[in-house]
Short mmCIF file of C-alpha atoms in Angstrom, two decimals:
data_model
loop_
_atom_site.label_atom_id
_atom_site.label_comp_id
_atom_site.label_asym_id
_atom_site.label_seq_id
_atom_site.Cartn_x
_atom_site.Cartn_y
_atom_site.Cartn_z
CA UNK A 1 246.38 129.12 -34.63
CA UNK A 2 245.86 127.19 -37.87
CA UNK A 3 242.80 125.44 -36.54
CA UNK A 4 241.23 128.80 -35.80
CA UNK A 5 242.07 130.11 -39.25
CA UNK A 6 240.98 127.14 -41.31
CA UNK A 7 238.83 124.64 -39.33
CA UNK A 8 236.64 126.69 -37.03
CA UNK A 9 233.52 126.33 -39.19
CA UNK A 10 233.90 122.59 -39.53
CA UNK A 11 234.64 122.13 -35.85
CA UNK A 12 231.88 124.53 -34.81
CA UNK A 13 229.38 122.52 -36.84
CA UNK A 14 230.44 119.31 -35.11
CA UNK A 15 230.55 121.00 -31.71
CA UNK A 16 226.98 122.31 -31.94
CA UNK A 17 225.68 119.07 -33.43
CA UNK A 18 227.24 116.92 -30.69
CA UNK A 19 226.26 119.36 -27.93
CA UNK A 20 222.69 119.63 -29.20
CA UNK A 21 222.38 115.83 -29.52
CA UNK A 22 223.74 115.34 -26.00
CA UNK A 23 221.33 117.92 -24.60
CA UNK A 24 218.38 116.39 -26.45
CA UNK A 25 219.24 112.96 -25.02
CA UNK A 26 219.68 114.47 -21.55
CA UNK A 27 216.40 116.35 -21.88
CA UNK A 28 214.58 113.23 -23.09
CA UNK A 29 215.95 111.14 -20.21
CA UNK A 30 215.07 113.79 -17.63
CA UNK A 31 211.59 114.28 -19.12
CA UNK A 32 211.05 110.52 -18.97
CA UNK A 33 212.23 110.55 -15.35
CA UNK A 34 209.90 113.48 -14.55
CA UNK A 35 206.99 111.71 -16.28
CA UNK A 36 207.60 108.50 -14.31
CA UNK A 37 207.78 110.56 -11.12
CA UNK A 38 204.53 112.34 -11.99
CA UNK A 39 202.92 109.06 -13.01
CA UNK A 40 203.87 107.46 -9.68
CA UNK A 41 202.50 110.53 -7.91
CA UNK A 42 199.24 110.24 -9.86
CA UNK A 43 199.00 106.52 -9.06
CA UNK A 44 199.66 107.29 -5.40
CA UNK A 45 196.91 109.92 -5.31
CA UNK A 46 194.56 107.65 -7.27
CA UNK A 47 195.13 104.89 -4.74
CA UNK A 48 194.19 107.41 -2.05
CA UNK A 49 190.92 108.10 -3.90
CA UNK A 50 190.36 104.37 -4.20
CA UNK A 51 191.15 103.90 -0.49
CA UNK A 52 188.65 106.60 0.45
CA UNK A 53 185.96 104.98 -1.69
CA UNK A 54 186.71 101.58 -0.16
CA UNK A 55 186.61 103.12 3.29
CA UNK A 56 183.15 104.49 2.52
CA UNK A 57 182.06 101.01 1.47
CA UNK A 58 183.58 99.44 4.60
CA UNK A 59 181.80 101.96 6.81
CA UNK A 60 178.55 101.27 5.01
CA UNK A 61 179.11 97.56 5.65
CA UNK A 62 179.67 98.24 9.36
CA UNK A 63 176.52 100.34 9.57
CA UNK A 64 174.52 97.60 7.82
CA UNK A 65 175.93 95.05 10.30
CA UNK A 66 174.95 97.30 13.21
CA UNK A 67 171.39 97.63 11.86
CA UNK A 68 171.27 93.86 11.25
CA UNK A 69 172.27 93.17 14.87
CA UNK A 70 169.84 95.74 16.29
CA UNK A 71 167.04 94.57 14.00
CA UNK A 72 167.53 90.90 14.88
CA UNK A 73 167.47 91.56 18.63
CA UNK A 74 164.55 94.03 18.32
CA UNK A 75 162.42 91.39 16.62
CA UNK A 76 163.15 89.05 19.50
CA UNK A 77 162.12 91.65 22.09
CA UNK A 78 159.21 93.19 20.16
CA UNK A 79 157.61 96.52 20.94
CA UNK A 80 159.57 98.55 18.39
CA UNK A 81 158.51 102.20 18.54
CA UNK A 82 158.75 104.74 15.75
CA UNK A 83 157.57 108.38 15.37
CA UNK A 84 154.02 109.00 14.24
CA UNK A 85 153.39 108.79 10.50
CA UNK A 86 151.46 111.17 8.29
CA UNK A 87 149.29 109.96 5.43
CA UNK A 88 149.28 112.02 2.24
CA UNK A 89 148.00 110.86 -1.16
CA UNK A 90 148.20 107.18 -0.29
CA UNK A 91 151.75 107.64 1.00
CA UNK A 92 152.83 107.39 4.62
CA UNK A 93 155.82 109.57 5.49
CA UNK A 94 157.78 111.75 7.92
CA UNK A 95 158.62 114.31 5.30
CA UNK A 96 156.25 116.96 6.69
CA UNK A 97 155.77 115.59 10.19
CA UNK A 98 157.16 117.70 12.99
CA UNK A 99 156.39 114.84 15.34
CA UNK A 100 159.12 112.80 13.68
CA UNK A 101 161.74 115.26 14.86
CA UNK A 102 165.20 114.96 13.34
CA UNK A 103 164.94 111.30 12.32
CA UNK A 104 165.50 111.66 8.57
CA UNK A 105 162.84 111.17 5.92
CA UNK A 106 160.53 108.20 5.40
CA UNK A 107 158.26 107.25 2.51
CA UNK A 108 155.97 104.16 2.65
CA UNK A 109 153.03 102.98 0.60
CA UNK A 110 151.36 101.16 3.53
CA UNK A 111 151.35 101.40 7.30
CA UNK A 112 154.36 99.51 8.73
CA UNK A 113 154.09 96.03 10.19
CA UNK A 114 156.07 94.97 13.27
CA UNK A 115 158.98 94.00 11.06
CA UNK A 116 159.04 97.39 9.35
CA UNK A 117 158.71 99.22 12.69
CA UNK A 118 161.65 97.25 14.08
CA UNK A 119 163.68 97.90 10.93
CA UNK A 120 162.96 101.63 11.18
CA UNK A 121 163.62 101.85 14.92
CA UNK A 122 166.90 99.96 14.42
CA UNK A 123 167.89 102.32 11.61
CA UNK A 124 167.06 105.38 13.72
CA UNK A 125 169.00 103.95 16.67
CA UNK A 126 172.08 103.33 14.54
CA UNK A 127 171.68 106.71 12.79
CA UNK A 128 171.72 108.50 16.17
CA UNK A 129 174.86 106.61 17.16
CA UNK A 130 176.58 107.43 13.86
CA UNK A 131 176.39 111.11 14.84
CA UNK A 132 178.47 110.30 17.95
CA UNK A 133 180.95 108.04 16.13
CA UNK A 134 184.29 108.70 14.43
CA UNK A 135 183.08 107.50 11.03
CA UNK A 136 184.09 109.69 8.09
CA UNK A 137 180.75 109.25 6.30
CA UNK A 138 178.42 110.77 8.90
CA UNK A 139 177.32 113.46 6.43
CA UNK A 140 176.96 111.10 3.47
CA UNK A 141 173.69 110.55 1.65
CA UNK A 142 172.60 107.15 2.98
CA UNK A 143 169.22 105.42 2.81
CA UNK A 144 167.42 102.07 3.19
CA UNK A 145 165.20 100.41 0.59
CA UNK A 146 162.77 97.68 1.59
CA UNK A 147 160.82 96.11 -1.25
CA UNK A 148 158.38 94.20 0.96
CA UNK A 149 156.56 97.34 2.12
CA UNK A 150 157.77 99.64 -0.65
CA UNK A 151 159.68 101.73 1.83
CA UNK A 152 162.39 104.38 1.46
CA UNK A 153 164.09 105.60 4.64
CA UNK A 154 166.65 108.41 4.25
CA UNK A 155 169.11 109.01 7.09
CA UNK A 156 169.05 112.75 6.32
CA UNK A 157 166.03 114.92 5.65
CA UNK A 158 165.51 115.54 1.96
CA UNK A 159 164.07 118.82 0.75
CA UNK A 160 161.65 117.66 -1.92
CA UNK A 161 157.87 117.57 -1.97
CA UNK A 162 157.76 115.70 -5.22
CA UNK A 163 159.39 112.44 -4.23
CA UNK A 164 157.19 109.38 -4.52
CA UNK A 165 158.16 105.72 -4.43
CA UNK A 166 156.30 105.08 -7.67
CA UNK A 167 158.55 107.62 -9.44
CA UNK A 168 161.76 105.86 -8.43
CA UNK A 169 163.21 104.04 -11.43
CA UNK A 170 165.58 102.15 -9.14
CA UNK A 171 162.81 100.90 -6.86
CA UNK A 172 160.68 99.73 -9.76
CA UNK A 173 163.57 97.92 -11.41
CA UNK A 174 165.57 96.90 -8.36
CA UNK A 175 166.72 93.63 -9.91
CA UNK A 176 168.65 95.60 -12.52
CA UNK A 177 170.37 97.85 -10.01
CA UNK A 178 170.89 95.19 -7.32
CA UNK A 179 170.72 91.86 -9.15
CA UNK A 180 172.02 89.45 -6.47
CA UNK A 181 170.89 88.44 -3.00
CA UNK A 182 174.07 87.27 -1.24
CA UNK A 183 174.12 84.84 1.65
CA UNK A 184 175.02 86.62 4.91
CA UNK A 185 177.78 84.29 6.10
CA UNK A 186 179.40 83.84 2.71
CA UNK A 187 179.44 87.59 2.40
CA UNK A 188 180.91 88.17 5.84
CA UNK A 189 183.59 85.49 5.74
CA UNK A 190 185.66 87.04 2.95
CA UNK A 191 187.84 90.10 2.45
CA UNK A 192 187.60 90.01 -1.32
CA UNK A 193 185.30 92.63 -2.75
CA UNK A 194 184.54 90.49 -5.76
CA UNK A 195 183.32 87.72 -3.44
CA UNK A 196 180.95 89.99 -1.49
CA UNK A 197 178.26 89.89 -4.13
CA UNK A 198 176.92 93.12 -5.58
CA UNK A 199 178.71 96.01 -3.93
CA UNK A 200 177.51 98.86 -6.14
CA UNK A 201 174.71 99.82 -8.48
CA UNK A 202 175.34 100.73 -12.12
CA UNK A 203 175.60 104.40 -12.98
CA UNK A 204 172.19 106.09 -12.98
CA UNK A 205 170.63 109.55 -13.08
CA UNK A 206 169.66 110.58 -9.57
CA UNK A 207 166.22 112.17 -9.15
CA UNK A 208 167.18 114.19 -6.10
CA UNK A 209 170.57 115.64 -7.10
CA UNK A 210 169.66 115.71 -10.82
CA UNK A 211 173.11 114.35 -11.74
CA UNK A 212 174.68 111.02 -12.58
CA UNK A 213 175.55 108.86 -9.61
CA UNK A 214 176.16 105.35 -8.39
CA UNK A 215 175.53 103.79 -5.00
CA UNK A 216 177.46 101.34 -2.90
CA UNK A 217 175.16 98.67 -1.52
CA UNK A 218 175.23 96.84 1.78
CA UNK A 219 172.62 94.43 3.07
CA UNK A 220 170.47 94.20 6.20
CA UNK A 221 169.43 90.73 7.39
CA UNK A 222 167.02 89.13 9.82
CA UNK A 223 169.28 86.48 11.31
CA UNK A 224 166.37 84.90 13.16
CA UNK A 225 164.81 83.48 10.04
CA UNK A 226 166.93 83.85 6.91
CA UNK A 227 170.38 84.55 5.57
CA UNK A 228 168.82 86.45 2.68
CA UNK A 229 168.69 90.31 2.94
CA UNK A 230 165.44 91.96 4.03
CA UNK A 231 166.55 95.48 3.05
CA UNK A 232 169.32 97.35 1.27
CA UNK A 233 171.51 100.07 2.75
CA UNK A 234 172.75 102.39 0.03
CA UNK A 235 175.29 105.20 0.07
CA UNK A 236 175.02 107.54 -2.93
CA UNK A 237 178.14 108.76 -4.69
CA UNK A 238 176.93 111.75 -6.69
CA UNK A 239 179.19 113.89 -8.88
CA UNK A 240 179.43 116.76 -6.41
CA UNK A 241 180.62 114.45 -3.66
CA UNK A 242 183.08 112.64 -5.96
CA UNK A 243 184.50 115.91 -7.29
CA UNK A 244 185.06 117.14 -3.75
CA UNK A 245 186.70 113.86 -2.80
CA UNK A 246 189.17 114.05 -5.70
CA UNK A 247 189.82 117.79 -5.43
CA UNK A 248 191.09 117.46 -1.87
CA UNK A 249 193.83 115.17 -3.18
CA UNK A 250 194.70 116.37 -6.68
CA UNK A 251 194.17 120.11 -6.21
CA UNK A 252 195.98 121.81 -9.10
CA UNK A 253 197.17 118.73 -10.99
CA UNK A 254 195.58 119.73 -14.28
CA UNK A 255 197.36 116.95 -16.15
CA UNK A 256 195.27 114.18 -14.52
CA UNK A 257 191.75 113.05 -15.25
CA UNK A 258 190.08 110.49 -12.95
CA UNK A 259 187.08 108.45 -14.01
CA UNK A 260 185.09 105.58 -12.59
CA UNK A 261 184.34 103.01 -15.25
CA UNK A 262 181.83 100.20 -15.16
CA UNK A 263 183.51 96.96 -16.14
CA UNK A 264 180.51 95.67 -18.04
CA UNK A 265 178.97 98.61 -19.89
CA UNK A 266 182.11 100.84 -19.99
CA UNK A 267 179.98 103.76 -18.77
CA UNK A 268 182.08 106.32 -16.96
CA UNK A 269 181.73 108.93 -14.25
CA UNK A 270 184.36 111.65 -14.49
CA UNK A 271 185.31 112.81 -11.02
CA UNK A 272 188.35 115.00 -11.68
CA UNK A 273 189.87 116.93 -14.60
CA UNK A 274 186.74 116.48 -16.71
CA UNK A 275 187.41 119.61 -18.78
CA UNK A 276 190.89 118.51 -19.84
CA UNK A 277 191.39 117.26 -23.38
CA UNK A 278 194.40 114.93 -23.41
CA UNK A 279 196.01 114.23 -26.77
CA UNK A 280 198.94 112.11 -25.58
CA UNK A 281 197.99 110.15 -22.52
CA UNK A 282 198.58 106.92 -20.71
CA UNK A 283 195.99 105.20 -18.53
CA UNK A 284 196.40 103.35 -15.25
CA UNK A 285 193.62 101.10 -13.97
CA UNK A 286 192.92 100.17 -10.36
CA UNK A 287 190.14 97.76 -9.39
CA UNK A 288 187.55 99.18 -7.03
CA UNK A 289 185.01 96.37 -6.95
CA UNK A 290 183.57 93.64 -9.13
CA UNK A 291 181.73 96.38 -11.05
CA UNK A 292 183.99 99.45 -11.08
CA UNK A 293 187.54 100.44 -11.89
CA UNK A 294 189.26 103.69 -11.10
CA UNK A 295 190.94 104.91 -14.31
CA UNK A 296 193.73 107.48 -14.12
CA UNK A 297 194.26 109.31 -17.41
CA UNK A 298 197.69 110.99 -17.37
CA UNK A 299 198.57 113.68 -19.91
CA UNK A 300 202.16 112.73 -20.74
CA UNK A 301 203.35 116.18 -21.86
CA UNK A 302 201.16 118.07 -19.42
CA UNK A 303 202.51 116.08 -16.48
CA UNK A 304 206.05 117.07 -17.44
CA UNK A 305 205.24 120.70 -18.28
CA UNK A 306 203.48 121.36 -14.96
CA UNK A 307 206.28 119.83 -12.93
CA UNK A 308 208.54 122.08 -10.85
CA UNK A 309 211.45 119.90 -11.94
CA UNK A 310 210.74 120.72 -15.59
CA UNK A 311 210.93 124.45 -14.89
CA UNK A 312 214.37 123.85 -13.37
CA UNK A 313 215.33 121.53 -16.22
CA UNK A 314 215.30 124.26 -18.90
CA UNK A 315 218.07 126.44 -17.39
CA UNK A 316 220.01 123.32 -16.41
CA UNK A 317 219.86 122.10 -20.02
CA UNK A 318 221.05 125.49 -21.29
CA UNK A 319 223.97 125.41 -18.88
CA UNK A 320 224.71 121.85 -19.96
CA UNK A 321 224.63 122.94 -23.61
CA UNK A 322 227.14 125.72 -22.98
CA UNK A 323 229.39 123.37 -21.01
CA UNK A 324 229.15 120.73 -23.75
CA UNK A 325 230.03 123.32 -26.39
CA UNK A 326 233.12 124.34 -24.46
CA UNK A 327 234.30 120.82 -23.65
CA UNK A 328 233.46 119.39 -27.09
CA UNK A 329 235.15 122.30 -28.86
CA UNK A 330 238.27 121.81 -26.77
CA UNK A 331 238.27 118.06 -27.36
CA UNK A 332 237.62 118.23 -31.11
CA UNK A 333 240.25 120.93 -31.56
CA UNK A 334 242.74 118.78 -29.70
CA UNK A 335 241.81 115.72 -31.76
CA UNK A 336 241.91 117.66 -35.01
CA UNK A 337 245.26 119.18 -34.18
CA UNK A 338 246.56 115.77 -33.14
CA UNK A 339 245.73 114.35 -36.57
CA UNK A 340 247.27 117.34 -38.36
CA UNK A 341 250.46 117.66 -36.31
CA UNK A 342 253.76 116.00 -37.23
CA UNK A 343 254.76 114.29 -33.99
CA UNK A 344 258.50 114.59 -34.56
CA UNK A 345 258.72 118.33 -35.18
CA UNK A 346 255.49 119.69 -33.67
CA UNK A 347 254.73 121.44 -36.94
CA UNK A 348 251.72 120.70 -39.10
CA UNK A 349 251.89 117.68 -41.38
CA UNK A 350 250.86 117.66 -45.03
CA UNK A 351 247.36 116.67 -43.93
CA UNK A 352 246.81 120.36 -43.27
CA UNK A 353 246.60 120.88 -47.02
CA UNK A 354 242.94 119.83 -47.00
CA UNK A 355 242.25 122.74 -44.64
CA UNK A 356 244.03 125.35 -46.73
CA UNK A 357 241.41 127.00 -48.92
CA UNK A 358 242.41 129.39 -51.73
CA UNK A 359 240.31 132.20 -50.25
CA UNK A 360 242.39 132.10 -47.07
CA UNK A 361 245.75 132.05 -48.93
CA UNK A 362 245.41 135.35 -50.72
CA UNK A 363 248.19 137.84 -49.90
CA UNK A 364 250.48 135.10 -48.62
CA UNK A 365 253.96 133.96 -49.70
CA UNK A 366 255.09 130.34 -49.83
CA UNK A 367 258.58 129.40 -48.69
CA UNK A 368 259.78 125.84 -49.40
CA UNK A 369 262.76 124.82 -47.22
CA UNK A 370 265.23 121.95 -47.73
CA UNK A 371 267.94 120.84 -45.28
CA UNK A 372 271.30 120.74 -47.11
CA UNK A 373 273.26 117.47 -47.01
CA UNK A 374 270.68 115.88 -44.67
CA UNK A 375 271.17 112.44 -46.23
CA UNK A 376 274.88 112.52 -45.28
CA UNK A 377 273.95 113.20 -41.64
CA UNK A 378 271.48 110.28 -41.65
CA UNK A 379 273.98 107.92 -43.27
CA UNK A 380 276.89 108.88 -41.03
CA UNK A 381 275.22 109.39 -37.65
CA UNK A 382 271.94 107.51 -37.99
CA UNK A 383 268.30 108.52 -38.09
CA UNK A 384 268.17 109.47 -34.40
CA UNK A 385 270.67 112.28 -35.01
CA UNK A 386 268.87 113.18 -38.22
CA UNK A 387 265.66 113.55 -36.22
CA UNK A 388 267.45 115.92 -33.83
CA UNK A 389 268.51 118.06 -36.80
CA UNK A 390 264.92 118.19 -38.03
CA UNK A 391 263.67 119.12 -34.56
CA UNK A 392 266.27 121.90 -34.31
CA UNK A 393 265.20 123.32 -37.70
CA UNK A 394 261.54 123.11 -36.66
CA UNK A 395 262.26 124.89 -33.35
CA UNK A 396 263.95 127.76 -35.18
CA UNK A 397 261.01 128.06 -37.58
CA UNK A 398 258.46 128.08 -34.75
CA UNK A 399 260.41 130.69 -32.80
CA UNK A 400 260.80 132.98 -35.83
CA UNK A 401 257.42 133.01 -37.54
CA UNK A 402 254.34 134.85 -36.28
CA UNK A 403 251.02 133.42 -35.08
CA UNK A 404 249.34 134.17 -38.39
CA UNK A 405 252.03 132.26 -40.30
CA UNK A 406 251.81 128.51 -40.96
CA UNK A 407 254.70 126.04 -40.73
CA UNK A 408 254.42 122.54 -42.23
CA UNK A 409 256.77 119.59 -42.32
CA UNK A 410 256.23 118.93 -45.98
CA UNK A 411 258.06 115.61 -46.17
CA UNK A 412 261.42 114.14 -45.14
CA UNK A 413 263.72 117.13 -44.61
CA UNK A 414 261.50 119.61 -46.44
CA UNK A 415 259.43 122.31 -44.73
CA UNK A 416 256.77 124.64 -46.09
CA UNK A 417 256.23 128.04 -44.49
CA UNK A 418 253.23 130.15 -45.49
CA UNK A 419 253.92 133.75 -44.56
CA UNK A 420 251.20 136.36 -44.38
CA UNK A 421 252.59 139.58 -45.87
CA UNK A 422 252.03 141.99 -48.72
CA UNK A 423 255.67 142.22 -49.83
CA UNK A 424 258.05 139.49 -50.99
CA UNK A 425 260.91 141.35 -49.34
CA UNK A 426 259.28 140.83 -45.95
CA UNK A 427 258.95 137.09 -46.60
CA UNK A 428 262.60 136.92 -47.71
CA UNK A 429 263.61 138.75 -44.55
CA UNK A 430 261.86 136.13 -42.43
CA UNK A 431 263.60 133.33 -44.27
CA UNK A 432 267.01 134.98 -43.93
CA UNK A 433 266.57 135.15 -40.15
CA UNK A 434 265.59 131.47 -40.07
CA UNK A 435 268.58 130.44 -42.22
CA UNK A 436 271.02 132.49 -40.12
CA UNK A 437 269.73 131.08 -36.84
CA UNK A 438 269.92 127.48 -38.13
CA UNK A 439 273.50 128.03 -39.30
CA UNK A 440 274.47 129.33 -35.85
CA UNK A 441 273.17 126.30 -34.01
CA UNK A 442 274.97 123.01 -33.68
CA UNK A 443 274.40 119.48 -32.39
CA UNK A 444 277.10 117.50 -30.55
CA UNK A 445 277.46 113.84 -31.40
CA UNK A 446 280.25 112.14 -29.45
CA UNK A 447 283.34 114.20 -30.41
CA UNK A 448 281.75 115.69 -33.54
CA UNK A 449 279.83 118.92 -33.88
CA UNK A 450 277.10 118.98 -36.54
CA UNK A 451 275.97 122.23 -38.12
CA UNK A 452 273.21 122.60 -40.67
CA UNK A 453 272.22 124.93 -43.44
CA UNK A 454 269.09 125.26 -45.50
CA UNK A 455 268.04 126.21 -48.99
CA UNK A 456 264.73 127.90 -49.61
CA UNK A 457 262.61 129.41 -52.30
CA UNK A 458 259.87 132.03 -51.93
CA UNK A 459 256.92 132.65 -54.26
CA UNK A 460 253.64 134.51 -54.00
CA UNK A 461 250.39 132.54 -53.89
CA UNK A 462 249.35 131.79 -57.44
CA UNK A 463 245.88 130.37 -58.26
CA UNK A 464 246.09 127.31 -56.01
CA UNK A 465 248.21 125.54 -53.43
CA UNK A 466 249.89 123.10 -55.81
CA UNK A 467 250.99 125.82 -58.24
CA UNK A 468 252.27 128.04 -55.45
CA UNK A 469 254.40 125.23 -53.93
CA UNK A 470 255.77 124.34 -57.36
CA UNK A 471 256.90 127.93 -57.92
CA UNK A 472 258.55 128.02 -54.49
CA UNK A 473 260.26 124.70 -55.27
CA UNK A 474 261.77 126.19 -58.45
CA UNK A 475 263.07 129.15 -56.47
CA UNK A 476 264.58 126.79 -53.91
CA UNK A 477 266.53 124.86 -56.57
CA UNK A 478 267.86 128.15 -57.93
CA UNK A 479 269.33 128.83 -54.47
CA UNK A 480 270.80 125.33 -54.31
CA UNK A 481 272.57 125.95 -57.64
CA UNK A 482 273.93 129.23 -56.37
CA UNK A 483 275.17 127.56 -53.17
CA UNK A 484 276.82 124.77 -55.21
CA UNK A 485 278.87 127.21 -57.36
#
């Protein structure tokens, strides 16, 4: 085929360029789709983390309400009993007291009044009932702070002999960590976290766990006398707990980093993926409270690379590339041939000349063919009959030449045949067969029978296409002169 001989490099270049561009676009679209899928998955998991944190706050609120109710009724009844206290270095506690049993840990700077005894007995009562409940935070680190008697009561026993109220930075600067004192009813009659007053402390360094932490804060009230809190119920979120909370959800998603960010100071607690350095990332924010946001940092490329869909996308893209090469090559070849083919005869048109390079024409002979007395046929029988004559000549040429030969309708009733051979005698033999077969054929028009003959000239390729055709043309006119004699 001519297109194979002369245009394969040009077509191949277009084929690979188009196929590669199509695959790049496909890959980009699919990677964007995968990223959006991974981003939605990260947002979904982040919302689960947020929901768990909010659930912890809600449970802390319920526990504070239970203590408030028990405390209010205990004050009305009086006679609140608590385990015996031990005095040590001007500090009253249960830390070393076996008499206290499993009631948590208590630190006080003075002996408790009736109010403090009722607060403690209410806390112990609720603590014992928490163990029998279906709350998810039964094992959480929860404690009560009362500033009136400088009291710390921990729901769980803490293993430290060095804890003292005076050493607590939070206790000695409680206004910084818990700056507001919300009204009980205003706090209870809203679902909005931002309307509940202070719901969490700022980030601080915890003395017990020796790591950064923050605490959610609920309030205990004496509804007999005031709507202002008498104590604070705190639940500590330390890094170990937060890491465990996030790891249960994100597991092996190494393209996600989750942080808790304070809205005021912009301090952050990293709770997942802290060792990941993201160069190209997008962030998604989700409000947790009036003080904190959950920030999801998504590594754009990492999210795609670690996706199962991406691992399937590579072979699919390769298969698409091969399919595109095949289809594009077929289409471009068909288009190219369509532009180079003479639609009347099915031979190549003169446009093929641009594809004929001198290097490919070496060892070829050029035969220029002219239909004898073609103008008389056109004038006498019309162009439709003339077209039939041209089609007949073209059919004979196509049936006679080989695949490596090239046949061109050169213009009007002229044809150019480029014959691949080493000897001129072989080219002349081909042309003789063509001339004989054309002379044998005829076309019937009404009662007339039209026969045709041709004149041709053959020359070897000489320097360039134009020169070679000119030499063949001279040879053709020599034959016409011989036929005219």
